[in-house]
Amino acid sequence: MKGFFATFKHDHWVMPYLRRYRKLLALVLFLGFMTYFCGAALMFNSGYLISRAATHPYNILMIYVPIVLARAFGIGRPAFRYAERLTSHNWVLRIVSDFRKRLYQAVEKQAVAIRQTHQTGDVLSILAEDIDHIENLYLRTVFPLVIGWLLYLFVVIGIGYFSWPFGLLMLLLLGVIVILMPLLSVAINGRREFQARQVQRQFYTQLTDAVLGLGDWLISGRRHDFLAQQDAPIDEIASLRRADHHFQWWRNFAIQVVFGAAVIFLVWWAGVMFTHNQAEANWVAAFGLALFPTVEPFSEMSQGVSEWPVYRNSIQRVNALDENEPVKVAQTEIGALEELKLDHVHFTYAGAQRQVIDDLSLTLHPGEKLALLGPSGTGKSTLLKLMLGDERPSSGSVTLNGEPIARLQDQRAQLFGVLDQQPYLFNTTVMNNVRLGNLKATDDEVRAAIKAVELDDLIASLPEGYNTEVQEAGSRFSGGERQRLSLARILLQDAPIIILDEPTVSLDPITEQHLLDTVFSVLHDKTIIWVTHHLAGINHVDQVRFIEGGHFDMQGTPDELYRDNARFRSLYDLDRGR
Amino acid sequence: MIDQRVFKFPGVKPAAAIMAVLTVIQAIMIILQAQYLSVAIVHLWKQQPIGTIVAPLAVFAVAFLGRHLLTILKDWLLYPFVEKTTKTLRKQFMAKLFDLGPSVVAEKGTGNVVTMGLEGIDKIQTYLMMIIGKVLDLSITPWLILIYIAMIQWKEALFLLAIYPLIIFFMIILGLAAQAKADKQYAGYQRLSNHFVDTLRGLPTLKQLGLNETYADNVYHVSEDYRKKTMATLTIAMTSTFALDFFTTLSIAIIAVFLGFGLMNSTIQLLPALVILTLAPDYFAPIRNFANDYHATLNGKNALTAVLDVLQRDTPSDRELLPDRDPVWQADDALKFDHVNVGYSADDTTLQDISFDVHGFQKVGIIGASGSGKSTLINTLGGFLSPQTGEINVRGTQVPHLDQKAWQRSFVYIPQAPYLFHASLRDNLAFYSPDADDDAVNAAAAKAGLTDWIATLPDGLNTSIGEGARGVSGGQAQRIALARAFLDDSRRILLFDEPTAHLDIETEVELKQTMLPVFDHHLVFFATHRLHWMNEMDYILVMDHGKIVEQGTPAELQQRDGAYVRLRSEMEGATVK
């Protein structure tokens, strides 16, 4: 329970929405309450109806009201339930829209940081799932719990109206079901949940490992080891599930026992209370039957609450998201690009020892084309981050027309176009994807860009042409085609500096050659910084630099290097298969 | 209603038989419970002394307890069967995965297979636990109650019987309507629901395009769109639950009114009337429970189908045709492919008419554009894929496929990104020979050029690597795979599938220095599109569109001036002057 309050102490993801949409929330709770009220009232009324009828009233009108009420409650219960379910789902989905926007904004502000610290895909899917969890928290835990309590209060007050000591007894007895049992469920499940999560994670890791490394397992011939490895977690999972089931069975049984006791007490009490004359005695059956329909909502409460530990993790995770704006320096704007300059730049990642960039200087003028090479981990990607302003140099400066890059972040998309290893295509049409480069572009401009990257024939051959869906992550297209579509996007974006971050790494040499030819011909008037892992197409640039240990150790034009530098020459020949 | 496949699990029939008996007893308890509660109430209604209700209430209490104890007893008896079945399923599933090999993973997708083994089987457990009890409840309890009511008052019983098919009819009609509507919207629906993750994943791109801030509104609008569409479908989907609820609740109300009239006209006494009224909700309870858990049932059914689909696949037979020998491959052995066709499914042939003849410690280069079938050929050589037609001859033994136990002990497979297990570096290095001692492992690591790197690791060979643990660069992963080959000298065949495609040229040069010495005394198959490797090969297969279009020694191919020369010049591209 302490955990419960601790979770909500600094919560700003769950509670605010309960407040913001409180009218709809009240409606949901009212409808939910009415559903079960009608259920109980139907049995109450029916019990009275037949008791009254059994006294042979001289006129049908004497039981006319209970007859009408029986139908009203009979229709009321399903109708309220239907309305409740629709309203609650609508309410929750409305909140989900708010959540998504907010989560997006939080992630967007931290986009760079998240990319560095996590495997992007994983963390994003987890966050998206968290939202689904919070959706279920409302539907499966919060609503049933509050509706159950309302019903509980109603029953206790209703009985207390006739006799407060007996009302008190019911308060305690039913309290076991609606308060004690849920608390017990959370306490016991919370303990087991920690264990379960560990076993699950272990099994998940092992299973993924086994599946991904299946080829190696097969070759190793270690079938016995392979199977033995999975046995332990399989047994552990089974015994955890067993414990879970046993707890649930006995808990549900305990709920029923308490409930049965409540029914017996109620009948007994009615027998003492309402037997002074026949008119009073007619109410006995009403009280005797009315409690039965409430057992369903009451026992649902414990079940809903047992899921709490899952939701708690999600709530904590979204609450832990940093939604603060990163500190931003005052922004300014520059006109046409004159010069990109790195001046004695040093860089060390926060908290790290090793200096990644060590006294690097570089000047680029409009239209110049530079290729950067070097083994992984030598600072190529850090250098790109510094140029884009995602990181700031520890000392030295990165400037455009003399303005520090940090002061130009608002203008960034107008200054830089980026084509990286895996450009993302959104799950929408070709037209919409390319238009993301410039939302104001006309259809003709988009088509012209696609023609420039030589995809017009391919797109035209598709059944729906430019309106063809690219499918999830662009899976309809090959790697080279995806790069071309992104290139079209960059053409529309029309920024003066283009950063190519190993765009051909997963392509075969022929596709690579063709793509590079296209890239350098359509971007001939741009300033290009091209990070590449080998020397194919190196003749497209007018400067080559090798980074090693954070500084440049070989530089020159491709022709000069080939002529004067033995190492470059051997690498180049090797790359060309000699 | 119940899946026939459920009855195929061993032990299900005795469990179900005992459950059925218990369900009958439970139904009797339900009737007793209603009967004696009514008796107590009628005593009070007749204003008899409170003492007269002690006995009936006691019977009620016993029946009530008995009813709920029976629920536990039923679960208790069923659970061992369910647990055993799911455990067996899990183990069978793992064993099947091992026997089927990576091709099934390639076909189904890693995520899918993991989900099947983990959540899929959980769902089956829930399904088994639920379905047997629910179906028995549904097919026993209402009818016993109905018979009892009929013995008291046949008219009400007739009404209850008549309403039953009506409920089912409406549920099916409305359920189908909802399904039709949902199906129609499915594609758009799916896209909307994935849109959010799609957007999050594409955030870096949005940032590059300067759209990251304005896109927040788009996220909201799409989500609202999704809400409206979902609500439209839910409105119909919930109507089917509404219909069930409506008919059952209204039936109880109508029964109450019927009984009221009967009592007024003295055609029935209060006690039987009260019994019928009390039993009516229990008559409808099983079908309501069944409908409420319909979705969990459906999920379980689908999971069962998916898992059984994998379990029922044929595993390659004849895996021991190739006689074992140590080492399996020697200098005078020969491997021959004769008109081999390979495909991922029956109606597609990825590799056509593959014939070649290699022997001893030849170095065979496989070259071709993307999609020409290089990887498929390597997979066939590794036995991960079985040929559809054609003949393979190893060491003079005719085999239908290379999924031979002895063959698989003879090679090391090194793909573009060798898989590193979530384990210590030592276990990764010694994966093919887990019994190797530390000296042997260290020696192999040294030959693979890993010594310097290992020295930088906090726990040396015991450092944990692999997914989620310490990151290992592409070059080092290749070296670890190479060390496996150094460590197990009995594996004399090396299968390389574009091992350097992701590496930068300088790393590749260094790696090549380490790799070349391993080529001695090994039969090497090397698929790549980095041309310089061809200079190290003494036989080359040139592939195009699933066929071998040219083969021979590099010198022969150069002289022939055919596909090989064309491919090379196309791959080289323009030159520095």
Tab-separated table of C-alpha atoms in Angstrom, chain A residues 21 42-43 46-47 49-60 63 67 70-71 73-75 77-79 81-82 85-87 89-90 93-94 96-101 103-105 107-109 111-112 115 119-122 124-125 127-128 131 200 203-205 207-223 225-227 230-231 234-235 237-239 241-242 245-246 249-250 253 256-257 259-260 263-264 267-268 270-272 275-278 281-282 284-285 288-289 292 296 328 373-376 380 390 412-413 416-420 422-428 436-437 439 469 472-473 489 493 505-511 513-514 533-535 538-539 546-548 554 558-559 562 567 571-572 574-578, chain B residues 33 37 40-41 44-48 50-51 53-54 57 60-61 64-65 68-69 72 75-76 79 83 86-87 90-91 93-105 109-110 113-115 117-119 122 125 129 191-194 196-217 219-220 223-224 226-227 230-231 234-236 238-239 241-242 245-247 249-250 252-257 259-261 263-266 268-270 273-274 277-278 281 288 292 319 368-370 382-384 403 408-409 411-413 418-423 427 430-434 467-468 473-474 484 491 501-510 512 529-533 535 567-568 570-577:
chain	number	residue	atom	x	y	z
A	21	TYR	CA	-12.289	14.837	-17.581
A	42	LEU	CA	-34.467	-6.463	-9.906
A	43	MET	CA	-34.047	-9.326	-7.439
A	46	SER	CA	-39.024	-9.580	-7.673
A	47	GLY	CA	-38.744	-11.045	-4.181
A	49	LEU	CA	-43.459	-8.937	-5.950
A	50	ILE	CA	-44.005	-12.650	-5.533
A	51	SER	CA	-44.320	-12.394	-1.754
A	52	ARG	CA	-46.976	-9.738	-2.168
A	53	ALA	CA	-48.731	-11.729	-4.860
A	54	ALA	CA	-48.731	-14.772	-2.609
A	55	THR	CA	-50.908	-12.884	-0.123
A	56	HIS	CA	-53.625	-12.893	-2.825
A	57	PRO	CA	-54.281	-9.154	-3.031
A	58	TYR	CA	-57.865	-8.521	-4.141
A	59	ASN	CA	-56.757	-6.380	-7.049
A	60	ILE	CA	-53.995	-6.655	-9.642
A	63	ILE	CA	-48.881	-5.330	-7.418
A	67	ILE	CA	-44.614	-5.397	-11.998
A	70	ALA	CA	-39.489	-5.473	-12.567
A	71	ARG	CA	-39.509	-4.658	-16.282
A	73	PHE	CA	-34.942	-2.856	-13.797
A	74	GLY	CA	-34.808	-5.762	-16.218
A	75	ILE	CA	-34.254	-3.377	-19.114
A	77	ARG	CA	-29.410	-3.219	-16.162
A	78	PRO	CA	-28.307	-4.141	-19.685
A	79	ALA	CA	-28.950	-0.617	-20.943
A	81	ARG	CA	-24.128	-1.571	-18.751
A	82	TYR	CA	-24.027	-0.932	-22.474
A	85	ARG	CA	-18.945	0.324	-21.431
A	86	LEU	CA	-19.189	2.706	-24.347
A	87	THR	CA	-18.641	5.790	-22.208
A	89	HIS	CA	-13.963	3.216	-23.527
A	90	ASN	CA	-14.580	6.562	-25.100
A	93	LEU	CA	-9.385	6.539	-25.642
A	94	ARG	CA	-9.742	10.283	-25.317
A	96	VAL	CA	-4.924	8.027	-24.784
A	97	SER	CA	-4.898	10.745	-27.440
A	98	ASP	CA	-3.650	13.229	-24.850
A	99	PHE	CA	-1.129	10.711	-23.574
A	100	ARG	CA	0.270	10.017	-26.969
A	101	LYS	CA	0.762	13.641	-27.789
A	103	LEU	CA	4.633	11.160	-24.664
A	104	TYR	CA	5.622	12.185	-28.157
A	105	GLN	CA	6.588	15.637	-26.950
A	107	VAL	CA	10.444	11.824	-26.290
A	108	GLU	CA	10.927	14.486	-28.951
A	109	LYS	CA	12.706	16.819	-26.562
A	111	ALA	CA	15.294	12.432	-28.891
A	112	VAL	CA	19.048	12.713	-29.040
A	115	ARG	CA	19.023	7.484	-28.986
A	119	GLN	CA	18.213	0.692	-28.144
A	120	THR	CA	15.733	3.046	-29.789
A	121	GLY	CA	13.205	0.513	-30.962
A	122	ASP	CA	12.941	-1.213	-27.624
A	124	LEU	CA	9.884	3.250	-27.750
A	125	SER	CA	7.824	0.083	-27.908
A	127	LEU	CA	6.713	3.390	-23.758
A	128	ALA	CA	3.931	2.796	-26.266
A	131	ILE	CA	0.186	3.807	-22.487
A	200	GLN	CA	10.076	-14.154	-17.132
A	203	PHE	CA	13.264	-17.038	-19.895
A	204	TYR	CA	12.726	-14.295	-22.420
A	205	THR	CA	16.458	-13.629	-22.720
A	207	LEU	CA	14.533	-17.929	-25.524
A	208	THR	CA	15.578	-14.978	-27.673
A	209	ASP	CA	19.167	-16.079	-27.378
A	210	ALA	CA	18.207	-19.609	-28.355
A	211	VAL	CA	16.137	-18.490	-31.311
A	212	LEU	CA	18.674	-16.004	-32.654
A	213	GLY	CA	21.540	-18.415	-32.201
A	214	LEU	CA	19.632	-21.432	-33.431
A	215	GLY	CA	21.989	-21.947	-36.372
A	216	ASP	CA	24.989	-22.155	-34.077
A	217	TRP	CA	23.195	-24.519	-31.716
A	218	LEU	CA	22.363	-26.770	-34.609
A	219	ILE	CA	25.932	-26.817	-35.846
A	220	SER	CA	27.270	-27.414	-32.352
A	221	GLY	CA	25.142	-30.559	-32.153
A	222	ARG	CA	24.498	-29.829	-28.469
A	223	ARG	CA	20.811	-30.745	-28.543
A	225	ASP	CA	22.450	-28.793	-23.626
A	226	PHE	CA	20.018	-26.712	-25.630
A	227	LEU	CA	16.981	-28.402	-24.115
A	230	GLN	CA	15.357	-24.155	-21.041
A	231	ASP	CA	14.181	-26.615	-18.398
A	234	ILE	CA	10.086	-23.586	-17.670
A	235	ASP	CA	9.746	-25.336	-14.324
A	237	ILE	CA	7.376	-20.438	-14.515
A	238	ALA	CA	5.109	-23.410	-13.964
A	239	SER	CA	5.514	-23.321	-10.205
A	241	ARG	CA	1.762	-19.939	-12.093
A	242	ARG	CA	0.647	-22.744	-9.799
A	245	HIS	CA	-3.681	-20.048	-9.266
A	246	HIS	CA	-3.855	-21.521	-5.787
A	249	TRP	CA	-8.844	-20.117	-5.941
A	250	TRP	CA	-8.689	-19.700	-2.194
A	253	PHE	CA	-13.508	-19.091	-2.089
A	256	GLN	CA	-17.780	-16.492	-1.404
A	257	VAL	CA	-17.727	-17.699	2.205
A	259	PHE	CA	-20.606	-13.436	1.058
A	260	GLY	CA	-22.620	-16.519	2.076
A	263	VAL	CA	-26.657	-13.578	3.053
A	264	ILE	CA	-27.408	-15.739	6.105
A	267	VAL	CA	-32.045	-13.342	6.143
A	268	TRP	CA	-31.788	-13.800	9.874
A	270	ALA	CA	-34.885	-9.687	8.112
A	271	GLY	CA	-36.563	-12.499	10.032
A	272	VAL	CA	-36.128	-10.615	13.288
A	275	THR	CA	-42.121	-10.325	10.934
A	276	HIS	CA	-44.535	-8.254	12.981
A	277	ASN	CA	-47.277	-8.438	10.339
A	278	GLN	CA	-47.813	-9.849	6.831
A	281	ALA	CA	-43.015	-10.144	6.084
A	282	ASN	CA	-43.324	-9.526	2.347
A	284	VAL	CA	-38.029	-10.754	3.749
A	285	ALA	CA	-37.701	-12.365	0.323
A	288	GLY	CA	-32.909	-12.377	1.003
A	289	LEU	CA	-32.426	-12.252	-2.767
A	292	PHE	CA	-26.778	-12.150	-4.886
A	296	GLU	CA	-19.948	-10.326	-9.287
A	328	LYS	CA	18.760	26.248	-25.145
A	373	LEU	CA	36.804	7.717	-43.293
A	374	GLY	CA	38.018	5.818	-40.278
A	375	PRO	CA	37.381	2.629	-38.304
A	376	SER	CA	34.341	2.542	-36.026
A	380	LYS	CA	33.178	10.019	-37.059
A	390	ASP	CA	23.557	17.834	-30.988
A	412	ARG	CA	18.692	23.628	-38.446
A	413	ALA	CA	16.371	21.985	-40.962
A	416	PHE	CA	21.299	20.732	-42.937
A	417	GLY	CA	19.885	17.799	-44.833
A	418	VAL	CA	20.789	14.339	-43.539
A	419	LEU	CA	20.833	10.978	-45.295
A	420	ASP	CA	21.823	8.246	-42.871
A	422	GLN	CA	18.508	3.728	-42.242
A	423	PRO	CA	16.387	6.671	-43.308
A	424	TYR	CA	12.909	6.181	-41.959
A	425	LEU	CA	9.913	5.890	-44.219
A	426	PHE	CA	6.609	6.455	-42.468
A	427	ASN	CA	3.735	4.102	-42.957
A	428	THR	CA	1.863	6.314	-45.390
A	436	LEU	CA	7.819	15.542	-45.526
A	437	GLY	CA	10.906	17.281	-46.934
A	439	LEU	CA	5.180	20.347	-46.550
A	469	GLU	CA	1.543	2.819	-49.210
A	472	GLU	CA	5.763	-0.648	-42.208
A	473	ALA	CA	9.196	1.017	-42.124
A	489	ARG	CA	12.892	14.235	-49.503
A	493	GLN	CA	14.151	20.235	-48.163
A	505	VAL	CA	26.504	0.499	-45.845
A	506	SER	CA	23.951	-2.250	-46.395
A	507	LEU	CA	23.845	-2.092	-50.199
A	508	ASP	CA	25.597	-4.295	-52.703
A	509	PRO	CA	28.366	-2.647	-54.768
A	510	ILE	CA	26.319	-2.167	-57.928
A	511	THR	CA	23.382	-0.573	-56.156
A	513	GLN	CA	27.615	2.779	-57.281
A	514	HIS	CA	24.352	3.787	-58.878
A	533	HIS	CA	33.263	3.002	-44.597
A	534	HIS	CA	35.120	2.234	-47.782
A	535	LEU	CA	36.422	3.872	-50.911
A	538	ILE	CA	35.519	8.299	-53.591
A	539	ASN	CA	36.233	10.115	-56.852
A	546	PHE	CA	40.854	9.819	-42.414
A	547	ILE	CA	40.102	10.101	-38.720
A	548	GLU	CA	42.146	8.047	-36.323
A	554	MET	CA	45.553	11.438	-43.811
A	558	PRO	CA	41.606	11.443	-53.920
A	559	ASP	CA	44.014	11.846	-56.850
A	562	TYR	CA	46.426	7.889	-54.635
A	567	ARG	CA	48.470	3.338	-47.556
A	571	LEU	CA	43.290	0.475	-49.501
A	572	TYR	CA	41.929	1.844	-52.729
A	574	LEU	CA	41.926	-3.530	-52.307
A	575	ASP	CA	38.491	-1.956	-52.441
A	576	ARG	CA	38.532	-2.306	-56.190
A	577	GLY	CA	39.442	-5.945	-55.914
A	578	ARG	CA	43.027	-5.756	-56.955
B	33	GLN	CA	-28.930	-23.926	-2.032
B	37	LEU	CA	-32.853	-20.448	1.176
B	40	ALA	CA	-36.168	-20.249	5.209
B	41	ILE	CA	-37.664	-17.181	3.576
B	44	LEU	CA	-40.370	-16.082	7.793
B	45	TRP	CA	-43.030	-14.959	5.337
B	46	LYS	CA	-45.502	-17.132	7.195
B	47	GLN	CA	-44.351	-15.298	10.322
B	48	GLN	CA	-43.209	-18.462	12.007
B	50	ILE	CA	-37.172	-17.468	13.985
B	51	GLY	CA	-36.045	-20.868	15.282
B	53	ILE	CA	-35.213	-21.216	9.880
B	54	VAL	CA	-32.137	-22.593	11.641
B	57	LEU	CA	-30.330	-21.996	6.697
B	60	PHE	CA	-28.267	-23.615	2.664
B	61	ALA	CA	-24.900	-22.865	4.235
B	64	PHE	CA	-23.362	-22.964	-0.570
B	65	LEU	CA	-19.997	-23.984	0.855
B	68	HIS	CA	-17.777	-23.253	-3.952
B	69	LEU	CA	-15.542	-25.973	-2.572
B	72	ILE	CA	-11.823	-25.373	-6.115
B	75	ASP	CA	-9.695	-26.587	-10.608
B	76	TRP	CA	-7.471	-28.671	-8.362
B	79	TYR	CA	-4.695	-28.099	-12.984
B	83	GLU	CA	0.280	-27.741	-16.152
B	86	THR	CA	1.711	-26.712	-21.153
B	87	LYS	CA	5.076	-27.814	-19.819
B	90	ARG	CA	6.928	-25.794	-24.169
B	91	LYS	CA	9.533	-28.533	-24.175
B	93	PHE	CA	8.293	-26.596	-28.926
B	94	MET	CA	11.938	-26.057	-27.994
B	95	ALA	CA	12.927	-29.492	-29.223
B	96	LYS	CA	11.066	-28.878	-32.470
B	97	LEU	CA	12.844	-25.565	-32.941
B	98	PHE	CA	16.162	-27.298	-32.603
B	99	ASP	CA	15.179	-30.008	-35.066
B	100	LEU	CA	13.719	-27.616	-37.615
B	101	GLY	CA	16.638	-25.217	-37.404
B	102	PRO	CA	16.902	-21.573	-38.419
B	103	SER	CA	14.697	-21.842	-41.507
B	104	VAL	CA	11.534	-21.842	-39.382
B	105	VAL	CA	12.788	-18.755	-37.544
B	109	GLY	CA	10.379	-14.028	-37.617
B	110	THR	CA	12.361	-14.051	-34.392
B	113	VAL	CA	8.781	-17.423	-32.445
B	114	VAL	CA	9.752	-15.995	-29.064
B	115	THR	CA	6.209	-14.749	-28.469
B	117	GLY	CA	7.089	-19.926	-26.931
B	118	LEU	CA	6.420	-17.480	-24.138
B	119	GLU	CA	3.048	-15.716	-24.250
B	122	ASP	CA	0.695	-18.972	-21.525
B	125	GLN	CA	-2.654	-22.611	-20.495
B	129	MET	CA	-7.938	-24.163	-17.822
B	191	ARG	CA	-2.276	1.396	-39.461
B	192	LEU	CA	-3.799	3.875	-37.055
B	193	SER	CA	-2.927	1.779	-34.054
B	194	ASN	CA	0.666	1.389	-35.222
B	196	PHE	CA	2.210	6.058	-32.797
B	197	VAL	CA	5.102	3.611	-32.629
B	198	ASP	CA	5.820	4.400	-36.279
B	199	THR	CA	6.077	8.094	-35.425
B	200	LEU	CA	8.297	7.508	-32.412
B	201	ARG	CA	10.633	5.369	-34.442
B	202	GLY	CA	10.832	7.964	-37.167
B	203	LEU	CA	11.544	10.791	-34.749
B	204	PRO	CA	15.218	11.212	-35.706
B	205	THR	CA	14.112	11.601	-39.321
B	206	LEU	CA	11.428	14.099	-38.346
B	207	LYS	CA	14.057	16.042	-36.469
B	208	GLN	CA	16.335	16.096	-39.501
B	209	LEU	CA	13.460	17.489	-41.518
B	210	GLY	CA	12.597	20.076	-38.859
B	211	LEU	CA	9.111	18.643	-38.365
B	212	ASN	CA	9.538	17.287	-34.854
B	213	GLU	CA	7.555	19.990	-33.092
B	214	THR	CA	4.679	20.401	-35.485
B	215	TYR	CA	4.176	16.649	-35.637
B	216	ALA	CA	2.777	16.516	-32.077
B	217	ASP	CA	-0.600	17.743	-33.335
B	219	VAL	CA	-0.071	12.469	-33.341
B	220	TYR	CA	-3.089	13.794	-31.476
B	223	SER	CA	-5.145	9.165	-32.248
B	224	GLU	CA	-8.520	10.912	-32.147
B	226	TYR	CA	-8.434	6.061	-34.131
B	227	ARG	CA	-10.720	6.658	-31.163
B	230	THR	CA	-12.650	2.179	-32.541
B	231	MET	CA	-15.807	3.474	-30.927
B	234	LEU	CA	-17.056	-1.197	-30.300
B	235	THR	CA	-20.612	0.067	-30.478
B	236	ILE	CA	-21.500	-2.918	-32.590
B	238	MET	CA	-20.780	-4.538	-27.500
B	239	THR	CA	-24.283	-4.900	-28.863
B	241	THR	CA	-23.003	-8.585	-25.112
B	242	PHE	CA	-25.910	-6.222	-24.682
B	245	ASP	CA	-27.503	-9.244	-21.042
B	246	PHE	CA	-30.827	-7.887	-22.184
B	247	PHE	CA	-32.459	-11.253	-22.798
B	249	THR	CA	-32.085	-10.009	-17.317
B	250	LEU	CA	-35.418	-9.393	-18.935
B	252	ILE	CA	-35.735	-13.015	-15.027
B	253	ALA	CA	-38.030	-10.002	-14.807
B	254	ILE	CA	-40.649	-11.754	-16.949
B	255	ILE	CA	-40.410	-14.935	-14.869
B	256	ALA	CA	-40.952	-12.824	-11.749
B	257	VAL	CA	-44.078	-11.248	-13.253
B	259	LEU	CA	-44.861	-16.052	-10.994
B	260	GLY	CA	-46.629	-13.040	-9.506
B	261	PHE	CA	-49.722	-13.695	-11.624
B	263	LEU	CA	-49.473	-16.691	-7.166
B	264	MET	CA	-52.418	-14.314	-7.403
B	265	ASN	CA	-54.417	-16.927	-9.224
B	266	SER	CA	-53.225	-19.586	-6.782
B	268	ILE	CA	-48.550	-21.907	-7.630
B	269	GLN	CA	-47.369	-21.672	-4.053
B	270	LEU	CA	-44.817	-19.176	-2.744
B	273	ALA	CA	-42.159	-19.646	-7.002
B	274	LEU	CA	-39.285	-18.436	-4.872
B	277	LEU	CA	-36.865	-17.063	-9.092
B	278	THR	CA	-33.677	-17.888	-7.171
B	281	PRO	CA	-29.924	-16.325	-12.588
B	288	ARG	CA	-22.890	-15.447	-19.589
B	292	ASN	CA	-17.619	-12.922	-21.204
B	319	ARG	CA	20.047	-37.198	-40.684
B	368	GLY	CA	26.857	-12.175	-57.354
B	369	ALA	CA	24.596	-9.151	-56.897
B	370	SER	CA	22.122	-8.863	-54.004
B	382	GLY	CA	24.964	-25.617	-43.935
B	383	GLY	CA	21.950	-27.932	-44.078
B	384	PHE	CA	19.569	-25.200	-42.900
B	403	ASP	CA	21.268	-31.575	-42.495
B	408	GLN	CA	27.239	-30.280	-39.158
B	409	ARG	CA	30.083	-31.331	-36.906
B	411	PHE	CA	31.985	-26.810	-40.383
B	412	VAL	CA	31.971	-23.347	-38.839
B	413	TYR	CA	29.417	-20.868	-40.152
B	418	PRO	CA	27.769	-13.731	-36.105
B	419	TYR	CA	25.382	-14.257	-33.241
B	420	LEU	CA	26.866	-13.668	-29.817
B	421	PHE	CA	25.108	-15.445	-26.996
B	422	HIS	CA	24.151	-13.672	-23.843
B	423	ALA	CA	26.912	-15.397	-21.924
B	427	ASP	CA	31.355	-19.581	-23.403
B	430	ALA	CA	34.055	-22.283	-26.821
B	431	PHE	CA	30.494	-22.660	-28.062
B	432	TYR	CA	31.274	-25.590	-30.364
B	433	SER	CA	33.631	-27.236	-27.912
B	434	PRO	CA	32.377	-26.443	-24.400
B	467	GLU	CA	22.516	-8.671	-26.387
B	468	GLY	CA	22.012	-6.102	-23.676
B	473	SER	CA	31.990	-4.222	-32.553
B	474	GLY	CA	31.367	-5.951	-35.880
B	484	ARG	CA	35.551	-20.888	-32.705
B	491	ARG	CA	35.810	-28.623	-38.144
B	501	ALA	CA	29.921	-6.403	-45.655
B	502	HIS	CA	29.361	-4.075	-42.699
B	503	LEU	CA	32.979	-3.370	-41.897
B	504	ASP	CA	34.973	-0.326	-42.870
B	505	ILE	CA	37.842	-0.952	-45.241
B	506	GLU	CA	40.628	-0.582	-42.674
B	507	THR	CA	39.033	-3.020	-40.220
B	508	GLU	CA	38.477	-5.389	-43.093
B	509	VAL	CA	42.149	-5.256	-44.057
B	510	GLU	CA	43.202	-6.112	-40.521
B	512	LYS	CA	41.762	-10.333	-43.580
B	529	HIS	CA	30.621	-8.810	-52.914
B	530	ARG	CA	33.947	-7.396	-51.809
B	531	LEU	CA	35.999	-8.185	-54.866
B	532	HIS	CA	39.483	-8.432	-53.350
B	533	TRP	CA	38.566	-11.726	-51.661
B	535	ASN	CA	42.077	-13.032	-55.379
B	567	LEU	CA	30.170	-8.341	-62.826
B	568	ARG	CA	33.584	-7.220	-61.684
B	570	GLU	CA	30.158	-3.223	-62.896
B	571	MET	CA	31.092	-3.505	-59.221
B	572	GLU	CA	34.279	-1.518	-59.606
B	573	GLY	CA	32.534	1.535	-60.997
B	574	ALA	CA	34.402	4.659	-61.980
B	575	THR	CA	38.091	4.994	-61.266
B	576	VAL	CA	40.397	7.648	-59.947
B	577	LYS	CA	42.520	8.866	-62.803
